[in-house]
């Protein structure tokens, strides 16, 4: 047992040394201490096997091995904590430093229109905060049915929230983005909008939704409708997610099948990205044809529900991942642990 623990700890130390060298912000003493610990464990491993064999006839050695085992457990706990902290630091750096600029394939014109609308000066007598509704393609009835609680302000203390917002926004110009809004009750929208009335002239609100009714009740300007992507743009988006850069040139057979898949996506970016990502690790024509020729496409044409096609990605999951997916569905939307 002690031998196993020592080997396990040695592996952890080796991994942590690599992590430490990657983290230039770690103190040099940490590198040195890890190297020293690694050398010590190497020495311990060299004698452990012999000690394990001799402990049967040596009580003192047996006691020493028990103490070593306890020390190994403590060392393993410390190293686990160190590894978790190091990995968290790496993850934080990935999120905040060197983040790639996101690309919006096929939406250049829409981007220009949005920037133009947001940059326009408001009339001096404008009393209401300008709201720009952006309506996306692919209204999903099945998803919409589960959005009934969105925007429900009944459980919130509106008085406290309003006071906090007034202090935060008082005489300040702001841009508020409400993403994926489904609430179609105008009374609740008016109630919510009043909370943002303390901003300075020039403040604006952007609402993104897949419901034309939401756009109608929230916007005082003409909604911006994001039309379906053209086939060429859809194909570019699909290839970006389905292959590594330049790999599509080496697999023309899969590209041919992919073109058939893209045609069935009807320009819905969510479907294109989802299926492209799903096929990224698949290299056989049979797997790609299985997606292209799936009967699920007929459900999309019949019911006009994007969620039917997204089920294709679920069907490709392994049984354990399907269980994980089902487990995640038990948690309420936007739950925070």
Coordinates of C-alpha atoms in Angstrom, one line a residue:
X1 CA 0.0 0.0 0.0
X2 CA 2.7 2.5 0.9
X3 CA 4.5 1.6 -2.3
X4 CA 1.4 2.3 -4.3
X5 CA 0.9 5.7 -2.5
X6 CA 4.4 6.7 -3.2
X7 CA 4.2 5.9 -6.8
X8 CA 0.8 7.8 -7.0
X9 CA 2.3 10.8 -5.3
X10 CA 5.3 10.7 -7.6
X11 CA 3.1 10.9 -10.6
X12 CA 1.2 13.9 -9.1
X13 CA 4.5 15.7 -8.4
X14 CA 5.7 15.1 -12.0
X15 CA 2.4 16.5 -13.3
X16 CA 2.6 19.5 -10.9
X17 CA 6.2 20.3 -12.0
X18 CA 5.0 20.6 -15.6
X19 CA 2.1 22.8 -14.5
X20 CA 4.5 24.9 -12.4
X21 CA 6.9 25.5 -15.3
X22 CA 3.9 26.6 -17.4
X23 CA 2.9 29.1 -14.8
X24 CA 5.6 31.8 -15.0
X25 CA 3.9 33.7 -12.2
X26 CA 4.6 30.9 -9.6
X27 CA 7.5 31.7 -7.3
X28 CA 10.8 30.1 -8.1
X29 CA 10.8 28.5 -4.6
X30 CA 7.8 26.5 -5.7
X31 CA 9.7 25.0 -8.7
X32 CA 12.6 24.2 -6.4
X33 CA 10.5 22.6 -3.7
X34 CA 8.7 20.4 -6.2
X35 CA 11.9 19.2 -7.7
X36 CA 13.2 18.4 -4.2
X37 CA 10.1 16.5 -3.4
X38 CA 10.3 14.6 -6.6
X39 CA 13.9 13.5 -5.9
X40 CA 12.9 12.5 -2.3
X41 CA 10.0 10.3 -3.5
X42 CA 12.3 8.7 -6.1
X43 CA 14.6 7.7 -3.3
X44 CA 11.7 6.4 -1.2
X45 CA 10.4 4.3 -4.0
X46 CA 13.8 2.6 -4.4
X47 CA 13.6 1.1 -0.9
X48 CA 9.9 0.6 -0.5
X49 CA 9.6 -2.7 -2.4
X50 CA 12.3 -4.3 -0.3
X51 CA 10.7 -2.9 2.9
X52 CA 7.3 -4.3 2.0
X53 CA 8.8 -7.8 1.7
X54 CA 10.7 -7.6 5.0
X55 CA 8.0 -6.1 7.1
X56 CA 6.6 -9.6 7.9
X57 CA 9.6 -10.4 10.0
X58 CA 10.3 -6.9 11.3
X59 CA 7.8 -5.2 13.7
X60 CA 9.8 -1.9 13.7
X61 CA 9.8 -1.8 10.0
X62 CA 6.0 -2.5 9.9
X63 CA 5.4 0.5 12.2
X64 CA 7.7 2.7 10.1
X65 CA 5.7 1.7 7.0
X66 CA 2.4 2.5 8.7
X67 CA 3.7 6.0 9.6
X68 CA 5.0 6.4 6.0
X69 CA 1.5 5.5 4.7
X70 CA -0.1 8.1 6.9
X71 CA 2.4 10.7 5.8
X72 CA 1.8 9.7 2.2
X73 CA -2.0 10.3 2.6
X74 CA -1.3 13.8 4.0
X75 CA 1.1 14.5 1.2
X76 CA -1.4 13.4 -1.4
X77 CA -4.1 15.6 0.0
X78 CA -1.8 18.7 -0.1
X79 CA -0.8 17.9 -3.7
X80 CA -4.4 17.5 -4.7
X81 CA -5.2 20.9 -3.4
X82 CA -2.1 22.4 -5.1
X83 CA -3.1 20.8 -8.4
X84 CA -6.7 22.1 -8.2
X85 CA -5.4 25.6 -7.5
X86 CA -3.0 25.5 -10.4
X87 CA -5.6 24.2 -12.8
X88 CA -8.1 26.9 -11.7
X89 CA -5.4 29.5 -12.3
X90 CA -4.8 28.1 -15.8
X91 CA -8.5 28.1 -16.5
X92 CA -8.8 31.7 -15.3
X93 CA -6.0 32.8 -17.6
X94 CA -7.6 31.0 -20.6
X95 CA -10.8 33.0 -20.0
X96 CA -9.2 36.4 -19.5
X97 CA -6.0 36.5 -21.5
X98 CA -5.5 36.1 -25.2
X99 CA -9.1 35.4 -25.8
X100 CA -9.8 35.1 -29.5
X101 CA -12.1 37.5 -31.1
X102 CA -15.4 35.8 -31.9
X103 CA -16.4 35.7 -35.5
X104 CA -20.0 36.2 -36.8
X105 CA -19.9 34.5 -40.2
X106 CA -22.4 36.0 -42.6
X107 CA -23.6 38.7 -40.3
X108 CA -21.4 41.7 -41.4
X109 CA -24.4 43.7 -42.7
X110 CA -26.4 43.1 -39.5
X111 CA -23.4 44.1 -37.4
X112 CA -23.1 47.4 -39.3
X113 CA -26.8 48.1 -38.9
X114 CA -26.7 47.4 -35.1
X115 CA -23.7 49.6 -34.6
X116 CA -25.4 52.4 -36.6
X117 CA -28.6 52.1 -34.6
X118 CA -26.8 52.2 -31.3
X119 CA -24.6 55.1 -32.4
X120 CA -27.5 57.4 -33.4
X121 CA -28.2 60.4 -31.1
X122 CA -31.5 60.3 -29.4
X123 CA -34.0 63.2 -29.9
X124 CA -33.8 65.8 -27.1
X125 CA -37.4 65.2 -26.2
X126 CA -37.1 61.4 -26.1
X127 CA -38.7 60.2 -22.9
X128 CA -38.4 56.5 -23.4
X129 CA -35.2 54.5 -23.4
X130 CA -34.6 53.3 -27.0
X131 CA -34.9 49.6 -27.3
X132 CA -33.6 47.6 -30.2
X133 CA -35.2 44.2 -30.6
X134 CA -33.1 41.6 -32.6
X135 CA -35.1 38.6 -33.8
X136 CA -33.2 35.5 -34.6
X137 CA -34.2 32.6 -36.9
X138 CA -35.4 29.2 -35.8
X139 CA -38.3 29.7 -33.4
X140 CA -38.5 26.5 -31.3
X141 CA -41.9 25.7 -29.9
X142 CA -40.6 23.0 -27.5
X143 CA -38.1 25.3 -26.0
X144 CA -40.6 28.1 -25.8
X145 CA -42.9 26.0 -23.8
X146 CA -40.3 25.7 -21.0
X147 CA -39.7 29.4 -20.8
X148 CA -42.9 30.3 -19.0
X149 CA -41.1 31.5 -15.9
X150 CA -38.6 33.8 -17.7
X151 CA -39.1 37.4 -16.7
X152 CA -41.3 36.5 -13.7
X153 CA -40.7 39.4 -11.3
X154 CA -43.2 38.2 -8.7
X155 CA -40.6 36.5 -6.5
X156 CA -38.3 39.5 -6.5
X157 CA -38.3 42.5 -4.2
X158 CA -38.9 45.2 -6.8
X159 CA -38.6 48.0 -4.4
X160 CA -35.1 47.0 -3.3
X161 CA -34.1 46.2 -6.8
X162 CA -35.3 49.5 -8.1
X163 CA -33.4 51.5 -5.4
X164 CA -30.2 49.6 -6.2
X165 CA -30.5 50.2 -9.9
X166 CA -31.3 53.9 -9.4
X167 CA -28.1 54.3 -7.4
X168 CA -26.1 52.3 -9.9
X169 CA -27.5 53.9 -13.1
X170 CA -28.3 57.4 -11.8
X171 CA -27.2 60.0 -14.5
X172 CA -25.0 57.3 -16.2
X173 CA -25.1 56.3 -19.8
X174 CA -25.4 52.5 -20.2
X175 CA -26.0 49.8 -22.8
X176 CA -28.1 46.9 -21.5
X177 CA -28.3 43.6 -23.4
X178 CA -31.2 41.2 -22.5
X179 CA -30.4 38.0 -24.3
X180 CA -32.8 35.3 -25.3
X181 CA -36.0 36.9 -24.0
X182 CA -39.2 34.8 -24.1
X183 CA -41.6 36.7 -21.8
X184 CA -44.6 37.9 -23.9
X185 CA -46.5 39.7 -21.1
X186 CA -46.3 43.4 -21.9
X187 CA -47.2 44.4 -18.3
X188 CA -44.1 42.6 -17.0
X189 CA -42.0 44.2 -19.6
X190 CA -43.2 47.7 -18.7
X191 CA -42.6 46.9 -15.0
X192 CA -39.1 45.8 -15.8
X193 CA -38.3 48.7 -18.0
X194 CA -39.2 51.2 -15.3
X195 CA -36.3 49.9 -13.3
X196 CA -33.9 51.2 -15.9
X197 CA -35.3 54.7 -16.1
X198 CA -32.6 56.5 -14.2
X199 CA -30.0 56.4 -16.9
X200 CA -28.6 59.4 -18.8
X201 CA -29.6 60.4 -22.2
X202 CA -28.0 58.1 -24.8
X203 CA -28.7 54.9 -22.8
X204 CA -30.0 52.0 -24.9
X205 CA -31.4 48.5 -24.4
X206 CA -30.8 45.6 -26.8
X207 CA -33.2 42.7 -26.7
X208 CA -32.4 39.4 -28.5
X209 CA -35.2 36.9 -29.0
X210 CA -36.7 34.3 -31.3
X211 CA -40.2 35.6 -30.8
X212 CA -41.7 38.3 -33.0
X213 CA -44.3 39.0 -30.2
X214 CA -41.4 39.8 -27.8
X215 CA -39.9 42.2 -30.3
X216 CA -43.3 43.9 -30.7
X217 CA -43.9 44.5 -27.1
X218 CA -40.4 45.5 -26.1
X219 CA -39.2 47.7 -29.0
X220 CA -40.0 51.3 -29.9
X221 CA -38.0 51.0 -33.1
X222 CA -38.3 48.6 -36.0
X223 CA -37.0 45.2 -35.0
X224 CA -33.9 43.9 -36.8
X225 CA -34.7 40.4 -38.2
X226 CA -31.8 38.1 -38.6
X227 CA -32.6 36.2 -41.7
X228 CA -31.4 32.6 -42.4
X229 CA -27.8 32.4 -43.5
X230 CA -27.2 32.0 -47.2
X231 CA -26.0 28.5 -48.2
X232 CA -22.4 29.6 -48.8
X233 CA -22.1 31.2 -45.4
X234 CA -23.8 28.2 -43.8
X235 CA -21.3 25.9 -45.4
X236 CA -18.4 28.1 -44.2
X237 CA -19.7 28.0 -40.7
X238 CA -20.2 24.2 -40.9
X239 CA -16.7 23.5 -42.2
X240 CA -15.2 25.7 -39.4
X241 CA -16.7 23.5 -36.7
X242 CA -16.5 20.1 -38.5
X243 CA -12.8 20.2 -39.4
X244 CA -9.5 21.6 -38.2
X245 CA -8.2 24.5 -40.2
X246 CA -7.4 23.2 -43.7
X247 CA -8.4 19.6 -43.0
X248 CA -11.5 19.8 -45.2
X249 CA -9.2 19.9 -48.3
X250 CA -7.9 16.5 -47.3
X251 CA -11.4 15.0 -46.9
X252 CA -13.4 16.0 -50.0
X253 CA -15.6 12.9 -49.5
X254 CA -16.8 14.1 -46.2
X255 CA -17.2 17.7 -47.5
X256 CA -19.6 16.4 -50.2
X257 CA -21.7 14.7 -47.5
X258 CA -21.5 17.8 -45.4
X259 CA -22.9 19.9 -48.2
X260 CA -26.0 17.8 -48.2
X261 CA -26.3 18.2 -44.4
X262 CA -25.9 22.0 -44.7
X263 CA -28.7 22.3 -47.2
X264 CA -31.1 20.6 -44.8
X265 CA -30.1 23.1 -42.0
X266 CA -32.1 25.8 -43.8
X267 CA -29.7 28.5 -42.8
X268 CA -30.2 28.2 -39.0
X269 CA -26.8 28.9 -37.4
X270 CA -27.5 27.0 -34.2
X271 CA -28.2 23.8 -36.2
X272 CA -25.2 24.3 -38.5
X273 CA -22.8 24.8 -35.5
X274 CA -24.3 22.0 -33.5
X275 CA -24.0 19.4 -36.3
X276 CA -20.6 20.6 -37.3
X277 CA -19.3 20.3 -33.8
X278 CA -20.9 16.8 -33.4
X279 CA -19.1 15.6 -36.6
X280 CA -15.7 17.0 -35.7
X281 CA -14.3 13.8 -34.3
X282 CA -16.0 11.5 -36.8
X283 CA -14.0 10.5 -39.9
X284 CA -16.1 7.7 -41.5
X285 CA -18.5 8.3 -44.4
X286 CA -21.0 6.0 -42.7
X287 CA -21.3 8.3 -39.6
X288 CA -21.7 11.4 -41.7
X289 CA -24.3 9.7 -44.0
X290 CA -26.2 8.6 -40.8
X291 CA -26.7 12.3 -40.0
X292 CA -27.5 13.4 -43.5
X293 CA -30.1 10.6 -44.1
X294 CA -31.7 10.7 -40.6
X295 CA -35.5 10.7 -40.4
X296 CA -35.3 13.5 -37.9
X297 CA -35.0 16.0 -40.8
X298 CA -38.6 15.1 -41.7
X299 CA -39.8 16.1 -38.3
X300 CA -38.2 19.5 -38.8
X301 CA -40.0 20.0 -42.1
X302 CA -43.3 18.8 -40.6
X303 CA -43.3 20.7 -37.3
X304 CA -40.9 23.5 -38.1
X305 CA -39.0 22.8 -34.9
X306 CA -35.3 23.2 -34.7
X307 CA -35.1 21.1 -31.6
X308 CA -36.0 18.0 -33.7
X309 CA -32.7 18.4 -35.5
X310 CA -30.7 19.1 -32.4
X311 CA -31.8 15.7 -31.2
X312 CA -29.4 14.3 -33.7
X313 CA -26.5 15.4 -31.5
X314 CA -28.1 13.8 -28.5
X315 CA -28.6 10.5 -30.3
X316 CA -24.8 10.4 -31.0
X317 CA -23.9 10.6 -27.3
X318 CA -22.7 7.5 -25.5
X319 CA -25.1 6.0 -22.9
X320 CA -23.2 7.5 -19.9
X321 CA -23.3 11.0 -21.5
X322 CA -27.0 10.6 -22.2
X323 CA -27.5 9.9 -18.5
X324 CA -25.5 13.0 -17.6
X325 CA -27.5 15.1 -20.0
X326 CA -30.8 13.8 -18.5
X327 CA -29.4 14.6 -15.0
X328 CA -28.6 18.2 -16.0
X329 CA -32.2 18.7 -17.2
X330 CA -33.3 18.4 -13.6
X331 CA -31.7 21.7 -12.6
X332 CA -33.7 24.9 -13.1
X333 CA -32.6 27.4 -15.8
X334 CA -29.7 29.6 -14.7
X335 CA -29.3 27.8 -11.3
X336 CA -26.1 28.8 -9.5
X337 CA -24.3 26.3 -7.2

